[in-house]
PDB file of C-alpha atoms in Angstrom:
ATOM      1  CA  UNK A   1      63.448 101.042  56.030  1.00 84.00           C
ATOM      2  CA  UNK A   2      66.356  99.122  54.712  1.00 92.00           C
ATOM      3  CA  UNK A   3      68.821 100.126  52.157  1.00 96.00           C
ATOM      4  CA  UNK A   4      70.681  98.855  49.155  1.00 97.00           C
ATOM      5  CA  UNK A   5      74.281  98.889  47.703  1.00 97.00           C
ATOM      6  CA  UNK A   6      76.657  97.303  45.183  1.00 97.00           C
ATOM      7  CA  UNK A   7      79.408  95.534  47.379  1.00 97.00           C
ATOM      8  CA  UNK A   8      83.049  94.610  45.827  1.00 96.00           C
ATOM      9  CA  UNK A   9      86.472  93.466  47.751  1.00 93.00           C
ATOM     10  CA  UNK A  10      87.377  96.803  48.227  1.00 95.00           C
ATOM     11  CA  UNK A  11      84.022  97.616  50.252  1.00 97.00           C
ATOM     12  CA  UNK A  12      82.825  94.137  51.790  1.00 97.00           C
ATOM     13  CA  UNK A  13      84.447  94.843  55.389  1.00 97.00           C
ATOM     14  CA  UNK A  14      82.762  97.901  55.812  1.00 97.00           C
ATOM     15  CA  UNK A  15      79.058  97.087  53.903  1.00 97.00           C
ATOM     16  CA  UNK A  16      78.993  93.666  54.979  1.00 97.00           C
ATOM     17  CA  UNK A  17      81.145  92.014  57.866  1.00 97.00           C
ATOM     18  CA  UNK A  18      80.551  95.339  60.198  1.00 98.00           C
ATOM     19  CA  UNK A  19      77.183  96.420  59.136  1.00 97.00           C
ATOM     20  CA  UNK A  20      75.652  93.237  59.987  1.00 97.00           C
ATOM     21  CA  UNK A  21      76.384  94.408  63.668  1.00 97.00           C
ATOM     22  CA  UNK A  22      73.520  96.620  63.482  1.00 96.00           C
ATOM     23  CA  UNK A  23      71.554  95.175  60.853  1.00 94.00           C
ATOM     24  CA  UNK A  24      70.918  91.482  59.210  1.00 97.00           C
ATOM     25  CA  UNK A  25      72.496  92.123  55.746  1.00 98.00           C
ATOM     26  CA  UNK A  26      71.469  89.774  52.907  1.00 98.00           C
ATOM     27  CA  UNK A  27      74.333  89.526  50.565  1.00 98.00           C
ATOM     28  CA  UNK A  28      73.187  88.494  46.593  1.00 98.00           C
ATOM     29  CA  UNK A  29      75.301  86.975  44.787  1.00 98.00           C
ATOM     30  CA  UNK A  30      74.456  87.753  41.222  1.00 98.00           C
ATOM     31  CA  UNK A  31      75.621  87.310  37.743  1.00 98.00           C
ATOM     32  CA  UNK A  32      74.484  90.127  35.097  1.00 97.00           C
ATOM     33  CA  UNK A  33      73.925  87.090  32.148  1.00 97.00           C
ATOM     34  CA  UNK A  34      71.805  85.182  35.016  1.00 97.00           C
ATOM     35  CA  UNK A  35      68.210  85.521  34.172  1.00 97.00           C
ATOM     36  CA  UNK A  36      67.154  84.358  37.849  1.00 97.00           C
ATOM     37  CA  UNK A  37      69.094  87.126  39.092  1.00 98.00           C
ATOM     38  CA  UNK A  38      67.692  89.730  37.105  1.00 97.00           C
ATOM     39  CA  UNK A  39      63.785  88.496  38.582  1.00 98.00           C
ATOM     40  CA  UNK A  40      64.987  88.373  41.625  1.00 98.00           C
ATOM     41  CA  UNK A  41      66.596  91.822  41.935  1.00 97.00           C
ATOM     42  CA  UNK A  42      63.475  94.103  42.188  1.00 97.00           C
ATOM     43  CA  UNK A  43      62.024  91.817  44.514  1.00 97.00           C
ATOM     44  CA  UNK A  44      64.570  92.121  46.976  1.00 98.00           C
ATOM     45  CA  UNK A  45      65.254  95.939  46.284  1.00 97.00           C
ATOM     46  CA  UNK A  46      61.715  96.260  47.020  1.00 95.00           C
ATOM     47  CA  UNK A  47      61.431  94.142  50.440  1.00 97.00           C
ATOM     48  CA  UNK A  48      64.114  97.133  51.593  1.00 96.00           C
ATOM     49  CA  UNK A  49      61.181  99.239  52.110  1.00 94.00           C
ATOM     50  CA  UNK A  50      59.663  97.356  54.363  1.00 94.00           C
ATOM     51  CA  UNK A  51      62.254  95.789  56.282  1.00 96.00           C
ATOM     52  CA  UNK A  52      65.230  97.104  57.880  1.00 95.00           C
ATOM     53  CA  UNK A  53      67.874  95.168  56.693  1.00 97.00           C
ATOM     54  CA  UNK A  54      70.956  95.706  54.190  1.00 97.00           C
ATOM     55  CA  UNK A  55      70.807  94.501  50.704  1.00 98.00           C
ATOM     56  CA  UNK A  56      74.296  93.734  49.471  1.00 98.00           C
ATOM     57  CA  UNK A  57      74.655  93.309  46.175  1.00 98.00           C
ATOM     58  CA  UNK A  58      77.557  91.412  44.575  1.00 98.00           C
ATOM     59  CA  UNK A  59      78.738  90.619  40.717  1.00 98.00           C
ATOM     60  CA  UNK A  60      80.334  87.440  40.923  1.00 97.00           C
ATOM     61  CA  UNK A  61      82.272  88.328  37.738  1.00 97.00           C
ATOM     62  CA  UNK A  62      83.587  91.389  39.139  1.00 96.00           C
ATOM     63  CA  UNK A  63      84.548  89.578  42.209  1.00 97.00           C
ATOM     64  CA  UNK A  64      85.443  85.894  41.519  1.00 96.00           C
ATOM     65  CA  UNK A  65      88.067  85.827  44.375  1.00 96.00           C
ATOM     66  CA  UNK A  66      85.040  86.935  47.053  1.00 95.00           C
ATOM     67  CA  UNK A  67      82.625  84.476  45.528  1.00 96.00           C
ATOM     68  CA  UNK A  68      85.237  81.638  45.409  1.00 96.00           C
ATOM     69  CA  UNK A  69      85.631  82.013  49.236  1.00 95.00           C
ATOM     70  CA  UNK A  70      81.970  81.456  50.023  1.00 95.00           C
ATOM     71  CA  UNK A  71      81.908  78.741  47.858  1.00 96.00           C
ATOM     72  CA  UNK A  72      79.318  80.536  45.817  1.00 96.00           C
ATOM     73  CA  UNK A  73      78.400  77.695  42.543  1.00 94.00           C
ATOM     74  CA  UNK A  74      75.605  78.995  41.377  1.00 94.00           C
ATOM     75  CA  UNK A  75      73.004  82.319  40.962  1.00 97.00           C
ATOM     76  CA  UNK A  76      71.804  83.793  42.557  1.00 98.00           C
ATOM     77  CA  UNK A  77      72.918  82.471  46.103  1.00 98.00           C
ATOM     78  CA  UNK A  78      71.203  84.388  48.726  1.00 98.00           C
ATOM     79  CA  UNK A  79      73.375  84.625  52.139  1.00 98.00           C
ATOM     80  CA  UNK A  80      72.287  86.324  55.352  1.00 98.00           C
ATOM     81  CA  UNK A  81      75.301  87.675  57.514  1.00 98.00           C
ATOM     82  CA  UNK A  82      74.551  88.569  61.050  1.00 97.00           C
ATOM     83  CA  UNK A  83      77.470  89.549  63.422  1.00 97.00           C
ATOM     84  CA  UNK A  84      79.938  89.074  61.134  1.00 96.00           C
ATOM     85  CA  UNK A  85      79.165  85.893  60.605  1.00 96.00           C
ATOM     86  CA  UNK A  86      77.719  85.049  57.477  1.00 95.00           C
ATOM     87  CA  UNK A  87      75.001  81.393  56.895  1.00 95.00           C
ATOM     88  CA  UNK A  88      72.933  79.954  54.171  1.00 95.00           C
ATOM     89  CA  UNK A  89      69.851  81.740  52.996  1.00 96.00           C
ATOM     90  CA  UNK A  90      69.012  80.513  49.858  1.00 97.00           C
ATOM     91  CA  UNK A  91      69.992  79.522  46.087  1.00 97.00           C
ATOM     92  CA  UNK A  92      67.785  80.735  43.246  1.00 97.00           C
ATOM     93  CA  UNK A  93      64.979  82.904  42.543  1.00 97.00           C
ATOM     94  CA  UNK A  94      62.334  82.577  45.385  1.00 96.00           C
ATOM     95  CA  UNK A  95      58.391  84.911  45.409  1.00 94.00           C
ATOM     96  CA  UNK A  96      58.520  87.761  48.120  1.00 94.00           C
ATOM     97  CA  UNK A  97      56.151  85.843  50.364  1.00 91.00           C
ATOM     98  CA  UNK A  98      58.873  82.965  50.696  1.00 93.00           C
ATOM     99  CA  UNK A  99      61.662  86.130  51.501  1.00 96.00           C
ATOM    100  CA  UNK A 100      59.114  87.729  53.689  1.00 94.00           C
ATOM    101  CA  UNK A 101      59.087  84.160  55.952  1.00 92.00           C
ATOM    102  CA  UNK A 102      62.931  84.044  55.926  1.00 95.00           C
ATOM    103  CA  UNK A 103      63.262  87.413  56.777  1.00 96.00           C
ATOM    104  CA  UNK A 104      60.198  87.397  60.017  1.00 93.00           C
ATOM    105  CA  UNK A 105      62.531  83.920  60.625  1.00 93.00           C
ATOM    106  CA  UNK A 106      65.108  86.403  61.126  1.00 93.00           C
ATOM    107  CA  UNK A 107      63.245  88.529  63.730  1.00 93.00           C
ATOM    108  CA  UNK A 108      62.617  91.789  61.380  1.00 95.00           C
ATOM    109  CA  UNK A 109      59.293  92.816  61.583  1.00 95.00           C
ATOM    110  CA  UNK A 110      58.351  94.904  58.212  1.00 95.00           C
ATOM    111  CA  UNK A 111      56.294  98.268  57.989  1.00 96.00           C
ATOM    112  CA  UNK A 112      52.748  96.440  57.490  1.00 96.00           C
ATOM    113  CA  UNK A 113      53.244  93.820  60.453  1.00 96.00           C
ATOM    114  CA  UNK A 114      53.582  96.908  62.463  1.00 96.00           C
ATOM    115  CA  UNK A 115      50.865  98.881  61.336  1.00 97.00           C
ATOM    116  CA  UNK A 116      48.378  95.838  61.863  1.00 97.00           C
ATOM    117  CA  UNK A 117      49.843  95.362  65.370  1.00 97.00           C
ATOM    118  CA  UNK A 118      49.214  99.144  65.980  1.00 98.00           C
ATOM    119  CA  UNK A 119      45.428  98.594  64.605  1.00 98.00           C
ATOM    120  CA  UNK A 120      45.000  96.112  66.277  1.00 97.00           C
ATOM    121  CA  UNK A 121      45.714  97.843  69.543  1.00 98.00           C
ATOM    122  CA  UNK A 122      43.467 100.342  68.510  1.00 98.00           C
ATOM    123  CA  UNK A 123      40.662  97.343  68.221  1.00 97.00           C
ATOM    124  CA  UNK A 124      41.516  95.905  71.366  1.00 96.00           C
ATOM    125  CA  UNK A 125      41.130  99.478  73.043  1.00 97.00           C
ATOM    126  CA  UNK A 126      37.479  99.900  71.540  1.00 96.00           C
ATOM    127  CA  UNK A 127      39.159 102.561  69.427  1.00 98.00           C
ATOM    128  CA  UNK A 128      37.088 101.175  66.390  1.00 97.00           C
ATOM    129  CA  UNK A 129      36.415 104.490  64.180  1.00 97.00           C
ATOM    130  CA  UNK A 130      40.026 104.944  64.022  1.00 98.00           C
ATOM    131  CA  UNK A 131      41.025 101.415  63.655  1.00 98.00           C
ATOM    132  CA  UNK A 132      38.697 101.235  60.817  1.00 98.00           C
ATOM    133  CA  UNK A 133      40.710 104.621  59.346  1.00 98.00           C
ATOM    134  CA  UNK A 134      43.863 103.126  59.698  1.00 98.00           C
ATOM    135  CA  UNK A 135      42.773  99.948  57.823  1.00 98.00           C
ATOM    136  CA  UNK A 136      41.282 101.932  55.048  1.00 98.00           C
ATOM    137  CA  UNK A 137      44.552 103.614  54.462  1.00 98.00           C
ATOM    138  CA  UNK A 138      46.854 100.135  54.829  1.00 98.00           C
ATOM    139  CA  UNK A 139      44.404  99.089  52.385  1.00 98.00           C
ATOM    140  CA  UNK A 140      45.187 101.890  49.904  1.00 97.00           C
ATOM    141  CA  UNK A 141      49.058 101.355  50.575  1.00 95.00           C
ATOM    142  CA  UNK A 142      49.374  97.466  50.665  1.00 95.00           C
ATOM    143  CA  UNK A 143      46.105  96.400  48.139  1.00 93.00           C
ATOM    144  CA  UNK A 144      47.450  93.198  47.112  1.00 91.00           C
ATOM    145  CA  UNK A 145      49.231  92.209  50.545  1.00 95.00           C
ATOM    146  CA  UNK A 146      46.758  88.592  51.586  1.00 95.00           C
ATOM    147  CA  UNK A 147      47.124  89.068  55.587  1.00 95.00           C
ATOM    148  CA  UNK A 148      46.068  92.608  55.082  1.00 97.00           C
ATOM    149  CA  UNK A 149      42.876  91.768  52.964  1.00 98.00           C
ATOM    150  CA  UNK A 150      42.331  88.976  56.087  1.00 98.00           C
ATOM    151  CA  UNK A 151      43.095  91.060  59.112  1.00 97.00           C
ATOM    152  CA  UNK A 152      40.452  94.184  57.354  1.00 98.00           C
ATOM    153  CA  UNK A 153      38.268  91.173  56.195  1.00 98.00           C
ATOM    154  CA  UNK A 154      38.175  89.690  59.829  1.00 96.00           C
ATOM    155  CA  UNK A 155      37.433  93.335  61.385  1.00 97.00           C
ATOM    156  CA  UNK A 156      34.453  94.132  58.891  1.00 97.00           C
ATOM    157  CA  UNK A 157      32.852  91.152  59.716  1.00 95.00           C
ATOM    158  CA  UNK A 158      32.948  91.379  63.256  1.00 95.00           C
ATOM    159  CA  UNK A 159      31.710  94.735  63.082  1.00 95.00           C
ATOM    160  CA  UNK A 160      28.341  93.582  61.170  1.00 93.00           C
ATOM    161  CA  UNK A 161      29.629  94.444  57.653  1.00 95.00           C
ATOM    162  CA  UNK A 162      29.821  91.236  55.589  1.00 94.00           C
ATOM    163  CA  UNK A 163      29.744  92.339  52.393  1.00 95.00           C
ATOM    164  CA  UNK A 164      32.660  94.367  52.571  1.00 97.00           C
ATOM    165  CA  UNK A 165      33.974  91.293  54.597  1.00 97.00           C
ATOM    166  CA  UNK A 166      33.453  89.072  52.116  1.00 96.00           C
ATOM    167  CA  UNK A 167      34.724  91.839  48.995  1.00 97.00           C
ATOM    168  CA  UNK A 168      38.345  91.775  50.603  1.00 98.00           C
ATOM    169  CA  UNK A 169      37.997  87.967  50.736  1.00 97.00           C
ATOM    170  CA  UNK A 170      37.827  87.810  46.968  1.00 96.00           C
ATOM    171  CA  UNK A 171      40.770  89.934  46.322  1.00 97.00           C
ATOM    172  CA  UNK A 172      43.340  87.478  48.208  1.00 97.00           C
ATOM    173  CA  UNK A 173      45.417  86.150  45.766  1.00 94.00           C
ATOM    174  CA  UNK A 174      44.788  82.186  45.007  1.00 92.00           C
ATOM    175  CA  UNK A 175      48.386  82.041  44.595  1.00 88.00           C
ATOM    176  CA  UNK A 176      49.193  83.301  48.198  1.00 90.00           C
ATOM    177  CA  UNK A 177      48.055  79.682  49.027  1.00 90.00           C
ATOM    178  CA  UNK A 178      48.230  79.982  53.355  1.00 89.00           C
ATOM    179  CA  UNK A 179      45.711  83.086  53.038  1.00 95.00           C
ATOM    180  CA  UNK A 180      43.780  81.931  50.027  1.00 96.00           C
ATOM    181  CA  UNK A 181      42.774  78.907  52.455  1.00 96.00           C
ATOM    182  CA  UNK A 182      41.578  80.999  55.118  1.00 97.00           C
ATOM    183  CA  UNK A 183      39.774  83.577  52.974  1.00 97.00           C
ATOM    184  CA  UNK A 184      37.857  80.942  51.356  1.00 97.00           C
ATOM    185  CA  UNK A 185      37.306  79.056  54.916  1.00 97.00           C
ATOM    186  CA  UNK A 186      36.316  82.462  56.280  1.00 97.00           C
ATOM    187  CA  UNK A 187      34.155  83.652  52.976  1.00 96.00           C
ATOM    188  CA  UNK A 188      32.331  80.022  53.560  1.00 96.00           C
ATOM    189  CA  UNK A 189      31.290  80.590  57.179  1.00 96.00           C
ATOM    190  CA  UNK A 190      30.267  84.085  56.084  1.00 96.00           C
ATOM    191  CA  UNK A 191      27.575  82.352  53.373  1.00 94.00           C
ATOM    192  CA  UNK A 192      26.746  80.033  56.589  1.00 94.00           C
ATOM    193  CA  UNK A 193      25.516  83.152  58.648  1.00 86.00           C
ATOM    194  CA  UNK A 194      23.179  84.694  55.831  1.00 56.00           C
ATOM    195  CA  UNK A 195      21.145  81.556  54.916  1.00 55.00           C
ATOM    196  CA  UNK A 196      20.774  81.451  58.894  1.00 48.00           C
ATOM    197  CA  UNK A 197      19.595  84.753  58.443  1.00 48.00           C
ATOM    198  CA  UNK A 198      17.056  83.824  56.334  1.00 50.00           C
ATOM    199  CA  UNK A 199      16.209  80.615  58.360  1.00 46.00           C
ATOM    200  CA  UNK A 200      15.665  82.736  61.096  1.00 49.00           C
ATOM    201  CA  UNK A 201      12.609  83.997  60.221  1.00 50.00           C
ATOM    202  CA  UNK A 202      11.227  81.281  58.662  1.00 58.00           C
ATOM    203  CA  UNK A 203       8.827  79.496  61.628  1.00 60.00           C
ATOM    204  CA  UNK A 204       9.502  76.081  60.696  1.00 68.00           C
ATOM    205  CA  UNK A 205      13.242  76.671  61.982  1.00 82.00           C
ATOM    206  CA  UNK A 206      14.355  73.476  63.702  1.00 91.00           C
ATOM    207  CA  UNK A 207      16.317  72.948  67.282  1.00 93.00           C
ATOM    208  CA  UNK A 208      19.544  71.226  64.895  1.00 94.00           C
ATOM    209  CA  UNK A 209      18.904  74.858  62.733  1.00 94.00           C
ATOM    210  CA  UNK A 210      19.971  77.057  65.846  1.00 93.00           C
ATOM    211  CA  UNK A 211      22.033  74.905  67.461  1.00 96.00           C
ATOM    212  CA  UNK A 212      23.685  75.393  63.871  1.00 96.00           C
ATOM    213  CA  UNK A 213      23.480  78.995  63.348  1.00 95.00           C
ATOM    214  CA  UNK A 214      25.286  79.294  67.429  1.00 96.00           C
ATOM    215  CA  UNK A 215      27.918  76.957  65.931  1.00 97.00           C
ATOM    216  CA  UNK A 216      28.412  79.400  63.142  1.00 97.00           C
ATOM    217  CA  UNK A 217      28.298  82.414  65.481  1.00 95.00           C
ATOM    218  CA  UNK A 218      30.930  80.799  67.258  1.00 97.00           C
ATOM    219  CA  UNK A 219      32.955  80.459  64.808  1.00 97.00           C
ATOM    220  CA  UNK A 220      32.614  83.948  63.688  1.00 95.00           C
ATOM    221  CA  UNK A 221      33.306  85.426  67.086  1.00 94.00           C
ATOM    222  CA  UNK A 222      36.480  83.283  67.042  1.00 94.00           C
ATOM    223  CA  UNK A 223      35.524  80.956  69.900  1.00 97.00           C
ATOM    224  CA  UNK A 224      36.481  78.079  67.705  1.00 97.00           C
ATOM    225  CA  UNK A 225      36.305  75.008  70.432  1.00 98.00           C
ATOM    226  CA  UNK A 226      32.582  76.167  71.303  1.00 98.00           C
ATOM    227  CA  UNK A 227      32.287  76.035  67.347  1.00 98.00           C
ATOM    228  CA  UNK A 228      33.517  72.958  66.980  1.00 98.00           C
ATOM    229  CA  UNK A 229      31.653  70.938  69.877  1.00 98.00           C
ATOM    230  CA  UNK A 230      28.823  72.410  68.068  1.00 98.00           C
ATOM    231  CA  UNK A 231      29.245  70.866  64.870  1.00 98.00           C
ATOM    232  CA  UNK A 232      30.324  67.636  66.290  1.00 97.00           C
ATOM    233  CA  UNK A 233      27.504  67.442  68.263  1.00 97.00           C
ATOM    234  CA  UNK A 234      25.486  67.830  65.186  1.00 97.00           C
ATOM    235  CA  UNK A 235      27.335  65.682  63.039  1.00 96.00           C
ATOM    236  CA  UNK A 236      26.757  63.058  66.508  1.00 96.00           C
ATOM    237  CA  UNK A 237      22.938  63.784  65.494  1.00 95.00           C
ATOM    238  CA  UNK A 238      22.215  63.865  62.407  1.00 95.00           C
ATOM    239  CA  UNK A 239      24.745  63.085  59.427  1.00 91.00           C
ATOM    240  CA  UNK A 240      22.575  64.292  56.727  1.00 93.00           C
ATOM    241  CA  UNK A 241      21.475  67.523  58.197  1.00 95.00           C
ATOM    242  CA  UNK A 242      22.027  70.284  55.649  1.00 95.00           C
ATOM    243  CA  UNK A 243      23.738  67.601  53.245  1.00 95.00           C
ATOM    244  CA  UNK A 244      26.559  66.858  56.325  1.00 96.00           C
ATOM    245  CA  UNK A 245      26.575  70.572  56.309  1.00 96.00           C
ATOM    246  CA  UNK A 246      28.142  70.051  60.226  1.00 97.00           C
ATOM    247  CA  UNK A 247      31.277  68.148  58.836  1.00 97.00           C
ATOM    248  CA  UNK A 248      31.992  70.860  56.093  1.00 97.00           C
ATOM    249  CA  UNK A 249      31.446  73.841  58.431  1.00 98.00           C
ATOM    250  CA  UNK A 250      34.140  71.812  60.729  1.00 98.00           C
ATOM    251  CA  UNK A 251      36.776  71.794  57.662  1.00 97.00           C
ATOM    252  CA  UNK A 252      35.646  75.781  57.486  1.00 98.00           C
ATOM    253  CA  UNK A 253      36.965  75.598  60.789  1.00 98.00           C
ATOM    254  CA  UNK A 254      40.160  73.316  60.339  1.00 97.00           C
ATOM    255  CA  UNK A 255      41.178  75.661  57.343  1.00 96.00           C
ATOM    256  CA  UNK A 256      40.691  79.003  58.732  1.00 97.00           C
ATOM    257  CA  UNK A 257      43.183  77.844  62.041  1.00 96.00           C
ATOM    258  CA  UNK A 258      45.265  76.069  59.865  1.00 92.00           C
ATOM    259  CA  UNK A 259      47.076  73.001  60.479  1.00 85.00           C
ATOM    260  CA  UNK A 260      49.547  74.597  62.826  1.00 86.00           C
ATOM    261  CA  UNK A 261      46.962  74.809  65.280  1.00 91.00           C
ATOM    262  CA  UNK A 262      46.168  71.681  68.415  1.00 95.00           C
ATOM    263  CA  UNK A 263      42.278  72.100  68.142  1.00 95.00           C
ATOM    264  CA  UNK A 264      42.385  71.310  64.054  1.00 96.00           C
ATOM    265  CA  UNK A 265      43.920  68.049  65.126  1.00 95.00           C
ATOM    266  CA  UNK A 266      42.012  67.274  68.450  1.00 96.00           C
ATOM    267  CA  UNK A 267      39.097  67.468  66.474  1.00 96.00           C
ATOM    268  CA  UNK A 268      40.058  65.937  63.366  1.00 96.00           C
ATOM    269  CA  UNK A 269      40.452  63.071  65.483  1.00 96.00           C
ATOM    270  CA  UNK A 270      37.320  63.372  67.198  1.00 96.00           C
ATOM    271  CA  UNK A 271      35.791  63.712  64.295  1.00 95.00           C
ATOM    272  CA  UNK A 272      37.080  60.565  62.757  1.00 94.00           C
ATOM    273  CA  UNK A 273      36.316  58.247  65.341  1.00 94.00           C
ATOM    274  CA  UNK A 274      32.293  59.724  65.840  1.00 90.00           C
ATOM    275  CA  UNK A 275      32.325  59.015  61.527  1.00 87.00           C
ATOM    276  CA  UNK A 276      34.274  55.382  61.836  1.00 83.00           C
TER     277      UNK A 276
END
């Protein structure tokens, strides 16, 4: 956990220049008539209790030689100090999950990211009763945090529980616009798997219907090139099959990896040139 304090001339050595040798300190730059400032404020106070860094908080009106030094022209101004040495973090009111990048940028790794790492441990180790307890109770501390909703989303459905899957899904915020992409890409594939449940027992099931469902299976258990030679070989087949239901289940794919990722693009490509 990080803490918080109002910084002046009198104090900046000491809360700033050498606390940054143990800690990244974030110095704001704030203005009390600045509306900006006054948004931004909680939202930094609050990403102290995750993170362990130092929230320095500075009036620029009760400290105009300090601000003229760092060349500070407008609030808020954001700078991150490290070593005594202080650089450019930003200008303006920015959403926590834009500070949350700048600050994992900086190597800090907040309470949640830890937790999940721990669960997933726990996963890895077979440990799944207990993994599932410790994402019930991130879930009751962190209910609107999107890679929590994912990562407890991801774990239900792999242990055979889609519906509560595909409940977390829906509570990802659209706004949160990374993991609203792979909820929906995820939530998609899920709807994939229960018509093939229902396929499955009808008789008149084709050899493109399996080799669809093991595509989607695939997918689900993560093996995502094996998913996506699937598809491609249906697409390779048979355009119209399920409406080009082989391309779409591919851009499932491409979103839930994101764009970040070399197999989106490998098969993006290979996917264009089979189509044109």
């Amino acid at each position: 956990m990080g803490r918080s304090v109002i910084v002046n001339s009198q104090n900046f050595v000491s809360e700033v220049i050498d606390a940054s040798f143990q800690y990244p300190v974030l110095v704001d730059f704030f203005a009390t008539w600045c509306g900006p400032c006054q948004m931004l404020k909680p939202v930094l106070e609050a990403l102290t209790q995750d993170y362990d860094f130092v929230l320095a908080k500075m009036d620029i009106d009760q400290n105009a030689a300090l601000a003229q030094r760092y060349g500070i022209e407008g609030v808020p101004d954001v700078r991150i100090v490290i070593e005594g040495k202080m650089r450019p973090g930003f200008v303006g009111f920015l959403p926590a999950p834009q500070i949350r990048d700048l600050l994992k940028g900086l190597g800090l790794v907040s309470k949640l990211d830890a937790a999940l790492m721990t669960t997933q441990a726990l996963v890895d180790r077979g440990n799944l009763s207990e993994a599932a307890q410790s994402f019930e109770s991130l879930l009751q501390q962190y209910a609107d945090r999107p890679e929590l909703l994912f990562a407890a989303a991801q774990f239900y459905q792999r242990q055979q529980q889609p519906e509560k899957a595909i409940d977390l899904l829906g509570q990802v915020d659209h706004k949160a616009l990374e993991w609203s992409e792979k909820a929906a890409a995820l939530k998609g594939l899920l709807s994939l798997q229960d018509s093939g449940s229902d396929s499955e027992m009808n008789e008149g099931q084709t050899e493109l219907d399996r080799d669809f469902q093991t595509a989607v299976q695939y997918a689900l258990q993560e093996q995502y090139e094996a998913a996506l030679e699937g598809f491609l070989a249906i697409v390779s087949r048979n355009r119209k099959y399920r409406n080009d239901g082989a391309r779409k289940a591919m851009i499932l794919v491409f979103d839930l990896l994101g764009e970040d990722q070399d197999l989106p693009q490998i098969y993006r490509k290979k996917l264009t040139r089979m189509l044109y």
